[in-house]
mmCIF file of N, CA and C in Angstrom:
data_model
loop_
_atom_site.group_PDB
_atom_site.id
_atom_site.type_symbol
_atom_site.label_atom_id
_atom_site.label_comp_id
_atom_site.label_asym_id
_atom_site.label_seq_id
_atom_site.Cartn_x
_atom_site.Cartn_y
_atom_site.Cartn_z
ATOM 1 N N ASN A 1 -70.794 101.199 114.609
ATOM 2 C CA ASN A 1 -70.662 99.934 113.968
ATOM 3 C C ASN A 1 -69.612 99.942 112.823
ATOM 4 N N ASP A 2 -68.507 100.587 113.019
ATOM 5 C CA ASP A 2 -67.549 100.732 111.977
ATOM 6 C C ASP A 2 -66.858 99.278 111.836
ATOM 7 N N VAL A 3 -66.500 98.989 110.622
ATOM 8 C CA VAL A 3 -65.845 97.695 110.324
ATOM 9 C C VAL A 3 -64.591 98.044 109.550
ATOM 10 N N ILE A 4 -63.436 97.389 109.975
ATOM 11 C CA ILE A 4 -62.139 97.544 109.270
ATOM 12 C C ILE A 4 -62.235 96.623 108.043
ATOM 13 N N VAL A 5 -62.072 97.220 106.813
ATOM 14 C CA VAL A 5 -62.211 96.508 105.561
ATOM 15 C C VAL A 5 -60.866 96.324 104.967
ATOM 16 N N LYS A 6 -59.902 97.272 105.172
ATOM 17 C CA LYS A 6 -58.606 97.182 104.577
ATOM 18 C C LYS A 6 -57.505 97.643 105.541
ATOM 19 N N VAL A 7 -56.361 97.082 105.454
ATOM 20 C CA VAL A 7 -55.170 97.514 106.165
ATOM 21 C C VAL A 7 -54.077 97.809 105.163
ATOM 22 N N ASP A 8 -53.650 98.982 104.983
ATOM 23 C CA ASP A 8 -52.594 99.300 103.975
ATOM 24 C C ASP A 8 -53.009 98.660 102.607
ATOM 25 N N GLU A 9 -54.249 98.873 102.155
ATOM 26 C CA GLU A 9 -54.799 98.446 100.845
ATOM 27 C C GLU A 9 -54.978 96.935 100.765
ATOM 28 N N GLU A 10 -54.720 96.239 101.895
ATOM 29 C CA GLU A 10 -54.998 94.777 101.777
ATOM 30 C C GLU A 10 -56.366 94.518 102.352
ATOM 31 N N ASP A 11 -57.213 93.852 101.579
ATOM 32 C CA ASP A 11 -58.572 93.572 101.990
ATOM 33 C C ASP A 11 -58.454 92.612 103.156
ATOM 34 N N VAL A 12 -59.102 92.937 104.273
ATOM 35 C CA VAL A 12 -59.153 92.044 105.468
ATOM 36 C C VAL A 12 -60.538 91.665 105.885
ATOM 37 N N GLN A 13 -61.521 91.921 105.012
ATOM 38 C CA GLN A 13 -62.948 91.430 105.387
ATOM 39 C C GLN A 13 -63.014 89.987 105.697
ATOM 40 N N GLY A 14 -63.528 89.583 106.741
ATOM 41 C CA GLY A 14 -63.671 88.218 107.085
ATOM 42 C C GLY A 14 -62.405 87.511 107.617
ATOM 43 N N GLN A 15 -61.336 88.257 107.746
ATOM 44 C CA GLN A 15 -60.048 87.748 108.340
ATOM 45 C C GLN A 15 -60.138 87.651 109.827
ATOM 46 N N PRO A 16 -59.458 86.688 110.464
ATOM 47 C CA PRO A 16 -59.477 86.576 111.899
ATOM 48 C C PRO A 16 -58.819 87.769 112.527
ATOM 49 N N LEU A 17 -59.110 88.071 113.845
ATOM 50 C CA LEU A 17 -58.600 89.147 114.526
ATOM 51 C C LEU A 17 -57.082 89.076 114.592
ATOM 52 N N ALA A 18 -56.507 87.931 114.753
ATOM 53 C CA ALA A 18 -55.017 87.687 114.834
ATOM 54 C C ALA A 18 -54.354 88.220 113.512
ATOM 55 N N THR A 19 -55.096 88.082 112.300
ATOM 56 C CA THR A 19 -54.494 88.568 111.070
ATOM 57 C C THR A 19 -54.520 90.075 111.139
ATOM 58 N N LEU A 20 -55.617 90.684 111.545
ATOM 59 C CA LEU A 20 -55.714 92.147 111.692
ATOM 60 C C LEU A 20 -54.585 92.680 112.597
ATOM 61 N N ARG A 21 -54.520 92.042 113.685
ATOM 62 C CA ARG A 21 -53.462 92.477 114.683
ATOM 63 C C ARG A 21 -52.107 92.503 114.057
ATOM 64 N N ASN A 22 -51.739 91.430 113.334
ATOM 65 C CA ASN A 22 -50.388 91.332 112.711
ATOM 66 C C ASN A 22 -50.133 92.378 111.667
ATOM 67 N N LEU A 23 -51.194 92.714 110.893
ATOM 68 C CA LEU A 23 -51.132 93.719 109.835
ATOM 69 C C LEU A 23 -51.023 95.152 110.442
ATOM 70 N N ILE A 24 -51.790 95.407 111.515
ATOM 71 C CA ILE A 24 -51.872 96.710 112.126
ATOM 72 C C ILE A 24 -50.611 97.065 112.935
ATOM 73 N N LEU A 25 -50.155 96.131 113.725
ATOM 74 C CA LEU A 25 -48.896 96.371 114.504
ATOM 75 C C LEU A 25 -47.740 96.381 113.553
ATOM 76 N N GLY A 26 -46.709 97.145 113.890
ATOM 77 C CA GLY A 26 -45.577 97.181 113.103
ATOM 78 C C GLY A 26 -44.475 98.005 113.769
ATOM 79 N N LYS A 27 -43.517 98.465 113.008
ATOM 80 C CA LYS A 27 -42.368 99.194 113.569
ATOM 81 C C LYS A 27 -42.848 100.568 114.057
ATOM 82 N N GLN A 28 -42.363 100.933 115.329
ATOM 83 C CA GLN A 28 -42.788 102.211 115.804
ATOM 84 C C GLN A 28 -42.334 103.260 114.931
ATOM 85 N N GLY A 29 -43.233 104.258 114.784
ATOM 86 C CA GLY A 29 -42.959 105.419 113.862
ATOM 87 C C GLY A 29 -43.406 105.283 112.468
ATOM 88 N N SER A 30 -43.722 104.045 112.083
ATOM 89 C CA SER A 30 -44.228 103.766 110.741
ATOM 90 C C SER A 30 -45.612 104.099 110.641
ATOM 91 N N ASN A 31 -46.247 104.316 109.457
ATOM 92 C CA ASN A 31 -47.676 104.651 109.277
ATOM 93 C C ASN A 31 -48.466 103.287 108.868
ATOM 94 N N VAL A 32 -49.695 103.391 109.198
ATOM 95 C CA VAL A 32 -50.598 102.363 108.712
ATOM 96 C C VAL A 32 -51.920 102.995 108.364
ATOM 97 N N VAL A 33 -52.521 102.559 107.246
ATOM 98 C CA VAL A 33 -53.821 103.255 106.827
ATOM 99 C C VAL A 33 -54.910 102.087 106.948
ATOM 100 N N LEU A 34 -55.868 102.428 107.840
ATOM 101 C CA LEU A 34 -56.999 101.561 108.048
ATOM 102 C C LEU A 34 -58.196 102.128 107.216
ATOM 103 N N ALA A 35 -58.855 101.222 106.447
ATOM 104 C CA ALA A 35 -60.054 101.653 105.698
ATOM 105 C C ALA A 35 -61.245 101.050 106.422
ATOM 106 N N PHE A 36 -62.246 101.901 106.714
ATOM 107 C CA PHE A 36 -63.416 101.481 107.459
ATOM 108 C C PHE A 36 -64.612 101.486 106.567
ATOM 109 N N ARG A 37 -65.610 100.735 106.990
ATOM 110 C CA ARG A 37 -66.981 100.824 106.371
ATOM 111 C C ARG A 37 -67.982 101.114 107.579
ATOM 112 N N ARG A 38 -68.850 102.084 107.298
ATOM 113 C CA ARG A 38 -69.846 102.380 108.298
ATOM 114 C C ARG A 38 -71.257 102.478 107.610
ATOM 115 N N MET A 39 -72.094 101.829 108.386
ATOM 116 C CA MET A 39 -73.535 101.841 107.899
ATOM 117 C C MET A 39 -74.293 102.738 108.790
ATOM 118 N N THR A 40 -74.814 103.882 108.254
ATOM 119 C CA THR A 40 -75.540 104.878 109.039
ATOM 120 C C THR A 40 -76.985 104.870 108.392
ATOM 121 N N GLY A 41 -77.915 104.230 109.146
ATOM 122 C CA GLY A 41 -79.315 104.199 108.540
ATOM 123 C C GLY A 41 -79.171 103.361 107.300
ATOM 124 N N SER A 42 -79.639 103.849 106.196
ATOM 125 C CA SER A 42 -79.514 103.134 104.948
ATOM 126 C C SER A 42 -78.313 103.463 104.089
ATOM 127 N N GLU A 43 -77.489 104.476 104.651
ATOM 128 C CA GLU A 43 -76.372 104.936 103.877
ATOM 129 C C GLU A 43 -75.063 104.136 104.333
ATOM 130 N N LEU A 44 -74.315 103.793 103.351
ATOM 131 C CA LEU A 44 -72.998 103.052 103.538
ATOM 132 C C LEU A 44 -71.951 104.011 103.198
ATOM 133 N N TYR A 45 -70.974 104.200 104.085
ATOM 134 C CA TYR A 45 -69.780 105.103 103.993
ATOM 135 C C TYR A 45 -68.493 104.264 104.114
ATOM 136 N N TYR A 46 -67.490 104.794 103.365
ATOM 137 C CA TYR A 46 -66.132 104.285 103.521
ATOM 138 C C TYR A 46 -65.246 105.461 103.877
ATOM 139 N N TYR A 47 -64.357 105.199 104.609
ATOM 140 C CA TYR A 47 -63.392 106.362 105.093
ATOM 141 C C TYR A 47 -62.059 105.636 105.432
ATOM 142 N N ASP A 48 -60.872 106.388 105.281
ATOM 143 C CA ASP A 48 -59.614 105.886 105.651
ATOM 144 C C ASP A 48 -59.087 106.765 106.809
ATOM 145 N N VAL A 49 -58.329 106.099 107.642
ATOM 146 C CA VAL A 49 -57.677 106.733 108.747
ATOM 147 C C VAL A 49 -56.154 106.417 108.747
ATOM 148 N N GLU A 50 -55.299 107.392 108.694
ATOM 149 C CA GLU A 50 -53.839 106.998 108.749
ATOM 150 C C GLU A 50 -53.333 107.244 110.156
ATOM 151 N N LEU A 51 -52.642 106.237 110.669
ATOM 152 C CA LEU A 51 -52.251 106.257 112.040
ATOM 153 C C LEU A 51 -50.684 106.024 111.978
ATOM 154 N N VAL A 52 -50.076 106.507 113.052
ATOM 155 C CA VAL A 52 -48.602 106.242 113.440
ATOM 156 C C VAL A 52 -48.558 105.154 114.444
ATOM 157 N N ARG A 53 -47.791 104.161 114.146
ATOM 158 C CA ARG A 53 -47.606 103.094 115.129
ATOM 159 C C ARG A 53 -46.655 103.538 116.265
ATOM 160 N N GLY A 54 -47.003 103.061 117.394
ATOM 161 C CA GLY A 54 -46.082 103.343 118.609
ATOM 162 C C GLY A 54 -46.668 103.081 119.925
ATOM 163 N N SER A 55 -45.875 102.835 120.928
ATOM 164 C CA SER A 55 -46.404 102.665 122.210
ATOM 165 C C SER A 55 -46.525 104.084 122.875
ATOM 166 N N PRO A 56 -47.173 104.105 124.068
ATOM 167 C CA PRO A 56 -47.295 105.426 124.730
ATOM 168 C C PRO A 56 -45.981 106.025 125.044
ATOM 169 N N GLU A 57 -44.984 105.176 125.446
ATOM 170 C CA GLU A 57 -43.670 105.649 125.714
ATOM 171 C C GLU A 57 -42.914 106.233 124.525
ATOM 172 N N TYR A 58 -43.196 105.629 123.320
ATOM 173 C CA TYR A 58 -42.679 106.123 122.096
ATOM 174 C C TYR A 58 -43.120 107.566 121.829
ATOM 175 N N PHE A 59 -44.434 107.777 122.019
ATOM 176 C CA PHE A 59 -45.065 109.035 121.734
ATOM 177 C C PHE A 59 -44.563 110.063 122.798
ATOM 178 N N GLU A 60 -44.411 109.645 124.062
ATOM 179 C CA GLU A 60 -43.880 110.543 125.003
ATOM 180 C C GLU A 60 -42.538 111.000 124.757
ATOM 181 N N SER A 61 -41.718 110.109 124.155
ATOM 182 C CA SER A 61 -40.264 110.490 123.802
ATOM 183 C C SER A 61 -40.230 111.375 122.716
ATOM 184 N N LEU A 62 -41.233 111.190 121.725
ATOM 185 C CA LEU A 62 -41.338 112.246 120.567
ATOM 186 C C LEU A 62 -41.708 113.567 121.135
ATOM 187 N N LYS A 63 -42.611 113.642 122.106
ATOM 188 C CA LYS A 63 -42.952 114.950 122.649
ATOM 189 C C LYS A 63 -41.769 115.538 123.313
ATOM 190 N N LYS A 64 -41.002 114.831 124.039
ATOM 191 C CA LYS A 64 -39.800 115.366 124.653
ATOM 192 C C LYS A 64 -38.813 115.819 123.653
ATOM 193 N N SER A 65 -38.607 115.046 122.534
ATOM 194 C CA SER A 65 -37.695 115.444 121.529
ATOM 195 C C SER A 65 -38.100 116.650 120.825
ATOM 196 N N GLN A 66 -39.439 116.801 120.630
ATOM 197 C CA GLN A 66 -39.889 118.032 119.929
ATOM 198 C C GLN A 66 -39.683 119.256 120.826
ATOM 199 N N ALA A 67 -39.917 119.088 122.132
ATOM 200 C CA ALA A 67 -39.730 120.205 123.084
ATOM 201 C C ALA A 67 -38.190 120.616 123.111
ATOM 202 N N ILE A 68 -37.263 119.656 122.965
ATOM 203 C CA ILE A 68 -35.912 119.933 122.951
ATOM 204 C C ILE A 68 -35.500 120.634 121.689
ATOM 205 N N ALA A 69 -36.075 120.241 120.510
ATOM 206 C CA ALA A 69 -35.795 120.733 119.250
ATOM 207 C C ALA A 69 -36.269 122.188 119.238
ATOM 208 N N GLU A 70 -37.455 122.436 119.773
ATOM 209 C CA GLU A 70 -38.042 123.806 119.830
ATOM 210 C C GLU A 70 -37.166 124.709 120.651
ATOM 211 N N GLU A 71 -36.761 124.204 121.835
ATOM 212 C CA GLU A 71 -35.837 125.063 122.714
ATOM 213 C C GLU A 71 -34.469 125.381 121.999
ATOM 214 N N LYS A 72 -33.922 124.321 121.290
ATOM 215 C CA LYS A 72 -32.650 124.492 120.578
ATOM 216 C C LYS A 72 -32.940 125.584 119.523
ATOM 217 N N GLU A 73 -34.004 125.513 118.789
ATOM 218 C CA GLU A 73 -34.262 126.500 117.730
ATOM 219 C C GLU A 73 -34.378 127.904 118.364
ATOM 220 N N LYS A 74 -35.073 127.916 119.469
ATOM 221 C CA LYS A 74 -35.152 129.303 120.177
ATOM 222 C C LYS A 74 -33.888 129.926 120.544
ATOM 223 N N LEU A 75 -33.011 128.992 121.081
ATOM 224 C CA LEU A 75 -31.672 129.508 121.488
ATOM 225 C C LEU A 75 -30.793 129.985 120.361
ATOM 226 N N ILE A 76 -30.875 129.152 119.243
ATOM 227 C CA ILE A 76 -30.109 129.504 117.988
ATOM 228 C C ILE A 76 -30.595 130.907 117.462
ATOM 229 N N ASN A 77 -31.925 131.109 117.436
ATOM 230 C CA ASN A 77 -32.464 132.405 117.034
ATOM 231 C C ASN A 77 -31.992 133.592 117.994
ATOM 232 N N GLN A 78 -31.898 133.285 119.220
ATOM 233 C CA GLN A 78 -31.453 134.291 120.211
ATOM 234 C C GLN A 78 -30.015 134.623 119.973
ATOM 235 N N VAL A 79 -29.151 133.632 119.660
ATOM 236 C CA VAL A 79 -27.736 133.896 119.465
ATOM 237 C C VAL A 79 -27.579 134.667 118.160
ATOM 238 N N ARG A 80 -28.309 134.238 117.100
ATOM 239 C CA ARG A 80 -28.313 135.079 115.831
ATOM 240 C C ARG A 80 -28.663 136.514 116.020
ATOM 241 N N GLN A 81 -29.616 136.702 116.781
ATOM 242 C CA GLN A 81 -30.160 138.110 117.040
ATOM 243 C C GLN A 81 -29.139 138.826 117.740
ATOM 244 N N GLN A 82 -28.454 138.216 118.732
ATOM 245 C CA GLN A 82 -27.463 138.978 119.505
ATOM 246 C C GLN A 82 -26.189 139.168 118.627
ATOM 247 N N GLU A 83 -25.856 138.297 117.674
ATOM 248 C CA GLU A 83 -24.744 138.492 116.843
ATOM 249 C C GLU A 83 -25.035 139.648 115.935
ATOM 250 N N GLN A 84 -26.280 139.778 115.397
ATOM 251 C CA GLN A 84 -26.685 140.901 114.536
ATOM 252 C C GLN A 84 -26.572 142.266 115.317
ATOM 253 N N GLU A 85 -26.961 142.238 116.554
ATOM 254 C CA GLU A 85 -26.962 143.365 117.363
ATOM 255 C C GLU A 85 -25.483 143.939 117.660
ATOM 256 N N ILE A 86 -24.539 142.915 117.724
ATOM 257 C CA ILE A 86 -23.163 143.248 117.965
ATOM 258 C C ILE A 86 -22.542 143.879 116.727
ATOM 259 N N GLN A 87 -22.923 143.433 115.636
ATOM 260 C CA GLN A 87 -22.392 143.936 114.322
ATOM 261 C C GLN A 87 -22.959 145.186 114.020
#
């Protein structure tokens, strides 16, 4: 029974779902912080979650970019090591 109470420090309690949607959605790759309220028994808890906005395709492209960057770094290190061995 978690309830969103803030989006990026803006109080959204009682706001319609369309307002929440507009605040949560944004530019791919940008961050959004959601603040939640949770009632567990008689205890009331608040917590924040920071999310990165993006479609599944966006995150898949990030994974591919990361893999390419890692392979590039690996190759650069191999070339540097071979250069040192030559000297």
